[in-house]
Amino acid sequence: MLWQASHNKNQVYRLLQLREESTKKIRIHHKADTAEYKTERILNSDISNGKETMPISVVNGEDEEEAPTDFDYLIANCETVSQNINRTISSLQGCSCEKDGGCLSSKSCKCATLSKGSWYNRNTGRLLDSFNTTNKSNLIYECNQTCKCDVTLCPNRTVQRGIQVPLQIFRTKKKGWGVRTLGPVDKGTFICEYIGEIISDKEADHIKNDSYLFDLESKGGEVFCLDARDYGNVSRFINHHCQPNLISVKVLVEHQDTTAPRIALFAARDIAINEELGFDYGAKFWQIKLKYFTCECGDVFCRYGTTPK
Ligand SMILES: C[S@@+](CC[C@H](N)C(=O)[O-])C[C@H]1O[C@@H](n2cnc3c(N)ncnc32)[C@H](O)[C@@H]1O
C-alpha cells in the first residue's frame, strides 16, 4: 500500500513534470513562431496609477523580467535641487482672445505671435507639417493660465491636455523595454511628453547612469537636461530609432523661460497599430554608447548598428 502510494506519487510527479516541460515547449515553440501566438504576461494594467489621462499597461512576452519599479512615475518635470528657472507670473505673456475665437490666429493671438505662427490644427490639435522640426530653437507657446481664452475650447493647448493615444510598455527582443501604440496614429498627433528631473548640464556630466538624459540645448543662459532615470513617465521607455516615427518639439506652457521648455513627442508620420515608437537620441548619445553596445533599431538606414550603412 505504501509502495503503491509512493509509486502513484512518483507517477503524479512525473506527469506534472511532463506537463510543465510540454508547456515550456509550447511557450518556446510559440516564441520562435509568429508573434501572434506569444504568451504575453500583463505585468501592470496601469504603471501610472491613474496619473495619466489613459492607463499605460506593461506586458512581457519575451522573458521573465517583471514590471519596472525603480523610478517614480510623474506627469510633470521636477527638481530635486532648485534650478534657476524664471517661473514668475509677471513674466508670463498670454493672449486676450475671447473664448476660442482668436487663438492660433497670428494677427491677434499673443501666443501665436510668440510661437512665430500657428502650429496646431484647430480641429484636431495635431502638429502641422509647416512646423520646422529640424530647427531646434523653434518653440511653441501654448496658451497658459494668464490667457483670456476658454481652456476647454482653446485649440492651442495640445500638450497640456496630456496623452490621448493608447500606449503600452512591452519587452523588446534586444533593447529591454520599449513603447508601442495600441491604435493607429495620424501624423502630427501628440504622443507624450518627455518627463524627467530638471538638472544642469554640469550635474549631467557627473551622473552615474546617463541613459535617460534628454538635452534641452539652450542657446545662451543656463543649459538644462531632463533626467528620467529616477523620475519619469512612459517616455523613459521609448527606444532610439535611426528613422524615427517620433519627433521632439519644445513647448512652453506655465512658464516662458526658454532655457527649460517642456519636450513634447509628436508622430513624425502615420504610425500603425502595435508599432514600436522611437525617437532619435542624437549623435552625442551614440558617441558615448557605441563603446558599450550598438543600435538595434533594425532599420536599413541604421547609423549606429554593427553593419552601418
Ligand atoms: C531611455 S532608455 C530606453 C528604455 C530601455 N530600453 C529600458 O529597458 O529601460 C535607453 C536605453 O535603452 C536601450 N536602447 C534604446 N534604444 C536602443 C537601440 N536602438 N539599440 C539598442 N539599445 C537601445 C539602451 O540600453 C539605452 O541606454
CSV table of C-alpha atoms and ligand atoms in Angstrom, one decimal:
chain,number,residue,atom,x,y,z
A,1,MET,CA,0.0,0.0,0.0
A,2,LEU,CA,2.9,2.3,1.0
A,3,TRP,CA,4.7,1.3,-2.2
A,4,GLN,CA,1.5,1.9,-4.2
A,5,ALA,CA,1.1,5.3,-2.7
A,6,SER,CA,4.7,6.4,-3.3
A,7,HIS,CA,4.5,4.8,-6.8
A,8,ASN,CA,1.4,6.8,-7.5
A,9,LYS,CA,3.1,9.9,-6.1
A,10,ASN,CA,6.0,9.4,-8.4
A,11,GLN,CA,3.7,8.9,-11.3
A,12,VAL,CA,1.8,12.1,-10.5
A,13,TYR,CA,5.1,14.0,-10.0
A,14,ARG,CA,6.4,12.7,-13.4
A,15,LEU,CA,3.1,13.6,-15.0
A,16,LEU,CA,3.3,17.1,-13.6
A,17,GLN,CA,6.9,17.3,-14.7
A,18,LEU,CA,6.0,16.2,-18.3
A,19,ARG,CA,3.1,18.8,-18.3
A,20,GLU,CA,5.5,21.5,-17.2
A,21,GLU,CA,8.0,20.5,-19.9
A,22,SER,CA,5.4,20.4,-22.6
A,23,THR,CA,4.1,23.8,-21.5
A,24,LYS,CA,7.6,25.2,-21.7
A,25,LYS,CA,8.0,23.7,-25.1
A,26,ILE,CA,4.7,25.2,-26.3
A,27,ARG,CA,5.8,28.6,-25.0
A,28,ILE,CA,9.2,28.3,-26.7
A,29,HIS,CA,7.6,27.0,-29.8
A,30,HIS,CA,5.2,29.9,-29.8
A,31,LYS,CA,8.0,32.3,-29.2
A,32,ALA,CA,10.0,31.0,-32.1
A,33,ASP,CA,6.9,31.0,-34.2
A,34,THR,CA,4.8,34.0,-35.1
A,35,ALA,CA,4.4,36.9,-32.7
A,36,GLU,CA,0.6,36.4,-32.7
A,37,TYR,CA,0.9,33.2,-30.6
A,38,LYS,CA,3.3,34.6,-28.0
A,39,THR,CA,2.3,34.2,-24.4
A,40,GLU,CA,2.3,37.7,-23.1
A,41,ARG,CA,2.1,38.4,-19.4
A,42,ILE,CA,0.3,41.5,-18.3
A,43,LEU,CA,2.5,42.8,-15.5
A,44,ASN,CA,0.8,46.1,-14.7
A,45,SER,CA,-2.6,47.4,-16.1
A,46,ASP,CA,-1.5,51.0,-15.4
A,47,ILE,CA,2.0,51.8,-14.4
A,48,SER,CA,1.0,55.5,-14.0
A,49,ASN,CA,-1.5,54.5,-11.2
A,50,GLY,CA,-4.2,56.7,-12.8
A,51,LYS,CA,-2.0,59.8,-13.1
A,52,GLU,CA,-2.1,59.8,-16.9
A,53,THR,CA,-5.3,60.5,-18.9
A,54,MET,CA,-5.1,56.9,-20.2
A,55,PRO,CA,-3.8,53.7,-18.5
A,56,ILE,CA,-0.3,52.7,-19.5
A,57,SER,CA,-0.1,48.9,-19.3
A,58,VAL,CA,3.2,46.8,-19.1
A,59,VAL,CA,3.4,43.4,-20.8
A,60,ASN,CA,6.2,40.9,-21.3
A,61,GLY,CA,6.2,38.2,-23.9
A,62,GLU,CA,9.9,37.8,-24.2
A,63,ASP,CA,11.5,36.8,-20.8
A,64,GLU,CA,10.9,36.6,-17.1
A,65,GLU,CA,11.5,40.3,-16.3
A,66,GLU,CA,8.9,41.9,-14.1
A,67,ALA,CA,7.5,45.4,-14.5
A,68,PRO,CA,10.0,48.1,-13.7
A,69,THR,CA,9.5,49.7,-10.2
A,70,ASP,CA,12.9,51.5,-9.9
A,71,PHE,CA,11.6,55.0,-10.7
A,72,ASP,CA,8.8,57.3,-9.6
A,73,TYR,CA,6.0,57.8,-12.3
A,74,LEU,CA,5.5,61.6,-12.7
A,75,ILE,CA,3.4,63.6,-15.2
A,76,ALA,CA,5.3,66.8,-14.8
A,77,ASN,CA,9.0,67.7,-14.7
A,78,CYS,CA,10.5,68.0,-11.2
A,79,GLU,CA,13.6,69.3,-9.4
A,80,THR,CA,15.4,67.7,-6.5
A,81,VAL,CA,17.5,70.9,-6.1
A,82,SER,CA,16.1,74.2,-7.0
A,83,GLN,CA,17.2,75.4,-10.5
A,84,ASN,CA,17.4,78.9,-11.8
A,85,ILE,CA,14.2,78.9,-13.9
A,86,ASN,CA,12.0,82.0,-14.1
A,87,ARG,CA,8.5,81.0,-13.2
A,88,THR,CA,7.2,84.4,-12.1
A,89,ILE,CA,3.7,85.0,-13.2
A,90,SER,CA,4.6,88.6,-14.0
A,91,SER,CA,7.0,87.4,-16.8
A,92,LEU,CA,4.3,85.3,-18.4
A,93,GLN,CA,2.7,86.7,-21.6
A,94,GLY,CA,-0.8,85.5,-22.5
A,95,CYS,CA,-3.4,86.2,-25.1
A,96,SER,CA,-6.6,88.3,-24.8
A,97,CYS,CA,-8.6,86.1,-27.2
A,98,GLU,CA,-12.2,85.9,-26.3
A,99,LYS,CA,-13.3,82.3,-25.8
A,100,ASP,CA,-11.6,80.2,-28.5
A,101,GLY,CA,-12.3,82.8,-31.3
A,102,GLY,CA,-8.8,84.3,-31.9
A,103,CYS,CA,-6.4,81.7,-30.6
A,104,LEU,CA,-3.9,80.5,-33.2
A,105,SER,CA,-4.6,83.5,-35.4
A,106,SER,CA,-1.2,85.1,-35.7
A,107,LYS,CA,-2.7,88.6,-36.0
A,108,SER,CA,-4.5,88.7,-32.7
A,109,CYS,CA,-3.3,85.8,-30.6
A,110,LYS,CA,-0.3,86.8,-28.5
A,111,CYS,CA,0.6,83.1,-28.0
A,112,ALA,CA,0.6,82.6,-31.8
A,113,THR,CA,2.8,85.7,-32.2
A,114,LEU,CA,5.3,84.4,-29.6
A,115,SER,CA,5.3,81.0,-31.4
A,116,LYS,CA,6.0,82.8,-34.7
A,117,GLY,CA,3.0,81.2,-36.2
A,118,SER,CA,0.1,78.7,-35.6
A,119,TRP,CA,1.4,75.2,-35.4
A,120,TYR,CA,-1.6,73.1,-34.3
A,121,ASN,CA,-4.6,72.2,-36.5
A,122,ARG,CA,-7.5,74.0,-34.8
A,123,ASN,CA,-9.8,71.0,-35.1
A,124,THR,CA,-7.6,68.0,-34.3
A,125,GLY,CA,-4.8,69.7,-32.3
A,126,ARG,CA,-2.2,67.9,-34.5
A,127,LEU,CA,1.1,69.5,-35.3
A,128,LEU,CA,1.1,71.0,-38.7
A,129,ASP,CA,3.5,69.9,-41.4
A,130,SER,CA,4.6,73.5,-41.7
A,131,PHE,CA,6.3,73.4,-38.3
A,132,ASN,CA,10.0,73.2,-38.9
A,133,THR,CA,11.1,70.4,-36.6
A,134,THR,CA,14.8,70.5,-37.7
A,135,ASN,CA,15.3,73.9,-36.3
A,136,LYS,CA,15.7,73.0,-32.6
A,137,SER,CA,15.3,76.6,-31.4
A,138,ASN,CA,11.7,76.7,-32.6
A,139,LEU,CA,9.3,76.9,-29.7
A,140,ILE,CA,5.6,76.6,-29.3
A,141,TYR,CA,4.0,78.8,-26.8
A,142,GLU,CA,0.7,77.2,-25.7
A,143,CYS,CA,-2.0,79.3,-24.1
A,144,ASN,CA,-1.4,79.5,-20.3
A,145,GLN,CA,-3.0,80.4,-17.0
A,146,THR,CA,-3.0,84.1,-17.8
A,147,CYS,CA,-4.8,83.8,-21.2
A,148,LYS,CA,-8.4,85.0,-21.5
A,149,CYS,CA,-9.5,82.2,-23.8
A,150,ASP,CA,-11.7,79.3,-22.7
A,151,VAL,CA,-9.5,76.4,-21.6
A,152,THR,CA,-11.8,73.7,-22.9
A,153,LEU,CA,-12.4,75.3,-26.3
A,154,CYS,CA,-8.9,76.7,-27.0
A,155,PRO,CA,-7.1,75.0,-29.9
A,156,ASN,CA,-3.7,76.0,-28.6
A,157,ARG,CA,-3.4,73.6,-25.6
A,158,THR,CA,-2.5,70.2,-27.2
A,159,VAL,CA,0.4,69.2,-24.9
A,160,GLN,CA,-1.2,70.3,-21.7
A,161,ARG,CA,-4.2,68.1,-22.4
A,162,GLY,CA,-1.9,65.0,-22.0
A,163,ILE,CA,-1.8,61.6,-23.6
A,164,GLN,CA,-4.7,60.9,-26.0
A,165,VAL,CA,-3.5,57.7,-27.7
A,166,PRO,CA,-3.3,54.3,-26.0
A,167,LEU,CA,0.3,53.4,-25.2
A,168,GLN,CA,1.8,50.2,-23.9
A,169,ILE,CA,5.2,49.4,-22.4
A,170,PHE,CA,6.4,46.0,-23.8
A,171,ARG,CA,9.5,43.8,-23.6
A,172,THR,CA,11.5,44.0,-26.8
A,173,LYS,CA,13.8,41.2,-28.1
A,174,LYS,CA,17.1,43.2,-27.8
A,175,LYS,CA,16.5,46.6,-26.3
A,176,GLY,CA,14.9,45.9,-22.9
A,177,TRP,CA,11.6,47.7,-22.5
A,178,GLY,CA,10.1,49.7,-25.4
A,179,VAL,CA,6.8,51.5,-26.1
A,180,ARG,CA,4.2,50.8,-28.7
A,181,THR,CA,0.9,52.3,-29.6
A,182,LEU,CA,-2.2,50.2,-29.3
A,183,GLY,CA,-4.1,52.1,-32.0
A,184,PRO,CA,-3.3,53.7,-35.4
A,185,VAL,CA,-1.9,57.2,-35.0
A,186,ASP,CA,-2.1,60.1,-37.6
A,187,LYS,CA,1.0,62.1,-38.4
A,188,GLY,CA,1.3,65.2,-36.2
A,189,THR,CA,-0.6,63.6,-33.2
A,190,PHE,CA,0.8,64.4,-29.8
A,191,ILE,CA,2.1,61.2,-28.2
A,192,CYS,CA,3.5,62.0,-24.9
A,193,GLU,CA,5.9,64.4,-23.1
A,194,TYR,CA,9.5,63.5,-22.1
A,195,ILE,CA,9.2,63.9,-18.3
A,196,GLY,CA,12.2,63.9,-16.0
A,197,GLU,CA,14.2,65.7,-13.3
A,198,ILE,CA,15.5,69.1,-14.5
A,199,ILE,CA,19.2,69.1,-13.9
A,200,SER,CA,22.0,71.4,-15.1
A,201,ASP,CA,24.4,70.3,-17.8
A,202,LYS,CA,27.2,70.4,-15.2
A,203,GLU,CA,25.2,67.9,-13.0
A,204,ALA,CA,24.5,65.8,-16.1
A,205,ASP,CA,28.3,65.4,-16.7
A,206,HIS,CA,28.7,63.7,-13.3
A,207,ILE,CA,25.7,61.3,-13.1
A,208,LYS,CA,26.3,57.6,-13.0
A,209,ASN,CA,23.6,56.4,-15.4
A,210,ASP,CA,23.3,58.8,-18.4
A,211,SER,CA,21.0,56.5,-20.4
A,212,TYR,CA,17.8,58.6,-19.6
A,213,LEU,CA,19.1,62.1,-20.3
A,214,PHE,CA,17.4,64.5,-22.7
A,215,ASP,CA,19.5,67.6,-23.6
A,216,LEU,CA,17.5,70.8,-23.6
A,217,GLU,CA,20.2,72.5,-25.7
A,218,SER,CA,19.7,76.2,-24.9
A,219,LYS,CA,21.5,79.0,-26.8
A,220,GLY,CA,22.7,81.4,-24.1
A,221,GLY,CA,21.8,81.3,-20.4
A,222,GLU,CA,21.6,78.1,-18.3
A,223,VAL,CA,21.8,74.8,-20.1
A,224,PHE,CA,19.5,72.1,-18.6
A,225,CYS,CA,18.8,68.4,-19.2
A,226,LEU,CA,15.9,66.2,-18.3
A,227,ASP,CA,17.0,63.1,-16.4
A,228,ALA,CA,14.3,60.4,-16.4
A,229,ARG,CA,16.4,57.8,-14.5
A,230,ASP,CA,14.6,58.3,-11.1
A,231,TYR,CA,11.6,60.4,-12.1
A,232,GLY,CA,9.8,59.9,-15.4
A,233,ASN,CA,6.8,58.8,-17.4
A,234,VAL,CA,6.2,56.3,-20.3
A,235,SER,CA,8.6,58.3,-22.5
A,236,ARG,CA,11.6,57.0,-20.5
A,237,PHE,CA,11.0,53.6,-22.1
A,238,ILE,CA,11.0,54.8,-25.7
A,239,ASN,CA,14.0,53.5,-27.6
A,240,HIS,CA,16.2,55.2,-30.2
A,241,HIS,CA,15.4,54.7,-33.8
A,242,CYS,CA,17.6,55.9,-36.8
A,243,GLN,CA,14.5,56.6,-38.9
A,244,PRO,CA,12.2,57.6,-36.0
A,245,ASN,CA,8.4,57.8,-36.1
A,246,LEU,CA,8.5,60.5,-33.4
A,247,ILE,CA,10.0,64.0,-33.3
A,248,SER,CA,10.6,66.2,-30.3
A,249,VAL,CA,9.2,69.7,-30.1
A,250,LYS,CA,10.0,72.3,-27.3
A,251,VAL,CA,6.8,73.7,-25.8
A,252,LEU,CA,6.3,76.4,-23.2
A,253,VAL,CA,3.2,76.4,-21.0
A,254,GLU,CA,3.1,77.5,-17.4
A,255,HIS,CA,6.3,79.5,-17.6
A,256,GLN,CA,8.1,81.1,-20.5
A,257,ASP,CA,11.8,80.6,-19.6
A,258,THR,CA,13.2,79.3,-22.9
A,259,THR,CA,16.0,77.5,-21.2
A,260,ALA,CA,13.6,75.0,-19.6
A,261,PRO,CA,10.9,74.1,-22.2
A,262,ARG,CA,8.7,71.0,-22.0
A,263,ILE,CA,9.6,68.3,-24.5
A,264,ALA,CA,6.7,67.0,-26.5
A,265,LEU,CA,6.9,63.9,-28.7
A,266,PHE,CA,4.7,64.0,-31.8
A,267,ALA,CA,4.1,61.4,-34.6
A,268,ALA,CA,6.5,62.2,-37.4
A,269,ARG,CA,4.4,60.1,-39.8
A,270,ASP,CA,1.3,57.9,-39.7
A,271,ILE,CA,2.0,55.1,-37.2
A,272,ALA,CA,0.5,51.6,-37.4
A,273,ILE,CA,-1.3,49.8,-34.6
A,274,ASN,CA,1.2,48.0,-32.3
A,275,GLU,CA,4.2,49.7,-34.0
A,276,GLU,CA,7.1,50.4,-31.7
A,277,LEU,CA,7.7,54.1,-31.0
A,278,GLY,CA,11.2,55.6,-31.3
A,279,PHE,CA,12.9,58.9,-31.5
A,280,ASP,CA,16.5,59.9,-32.5
A,281,TYR,CA,18.7,60.1,-29.3
A,282,GLY,CA,21.2,62.1,-31.3
A,283,ALA,CA,24.9,61.7,-32.2
A,284,LYS,CA,26.1,62.7,-28.7
A,285,PHE,CA,24.4,59.7,-27.1
A,286,TRP,CA,25.9,57.2,-29.6
A,287,GLN,CA,29.4,58.8,-29.4
A,288,ILE,CA,29.4,57.6,-25.8
A,289,LYS,CA,27.3,54.4,-26.1
A,290,LEU,CA,28.9,52.8,-29.1
A,291,LYS,CA,31.8,51.8,-26.9
A,292,TYR,CA,29.3,49.5,-25.0
A,293,PHE,CA,26.6,48.5,-27.4
A,294,THR,CA,25.3,49.0,-31.0
A,295,CYS,CA,22.0,50.2,-32.2
A,296,GLU,CA,19.3,47.5,-32.6
A,297,CYS,CA,16.7,49.6,-34.4
A,298,GLY,CA,17.0,47.3,-37.3
A,299,ASP,CA,16.4,50.0,-39.9
A,300,VAL,CA,18.1,49.6,-43.3
A,301,PHE,CA,19.4,53.1,-42.8
A,302,CYS,CA,20.7,52.4,-39.2
A,303,ARG,CA,23.7,54.6,-38.5
A,304,TYR,CA,24.9,53.0,-35.3
A,305,GLY,CA,24.4,49.3,-35.9
A,306,THR,CA,27.1,46.6,-36.3
A,307,THR,CA,26.9,47.0,-40.0
A,308,PRO,CA,26.4,50.7,-40.6
A,309,LYS,CA,25.1,51.6,-44.0
B,1,LIG,C1,15.9,55.7,-22.2
B,1,LIG,S1,16.3,54.0,-22.1
B,1,LIG,C2,15.0,53.3,-23.1
B,1,LIG,C3,14.3,52.2,-22.3
B,1,LIG,C4,15.1,51.0,-22.1
B,1,LIG,N1,15.0,50.1,-23.3
B,1,LIG,C5,14.7,50.2,-20.8
B,1,LIG,O1,14.6,49.0,-20.9
B,1,LIG,O2,14.6,50.9,-19.8
B,1,LIG,C6,17.7,54.0,-23.1
B,1,LIG,C7,18.4,52.6,-23.1
B,1,LIG,O3,17.7,51.7,-23.9
B,1,LIG,C8,18.5,50.9,-24.7
B,1,LIG,N2,18.3,51.3,-26.1
B,1,LIG,C9,17.5,52.3,-26.6
B,1,LIG,N3,17.4,52.3,-27.9
B,1,LIG,C10,18.2,51.3,-28.3
B,1,LIG,C11,18.6,50.9,-29.6
B,1,LIG,N4,18.2,51.4,-30.8
B,1,LIG,N5,19.5,49.9,-29.7
B,1,LIG,C12,20.0,49.3,-28.6
B,1,LIG,N6,19.6,49.6,-27.3
B,1,LIG,C13,18.8,50.7,-27.2
B,1,LIG,C14,19.9,51.2,-24.3
B,1,LIG,O4,20.3,50.4,-23.3
B,1,LIG,C15,19.8,52.7,-23.8
B,1,LIG,O5,20.8,53.0,-22.9
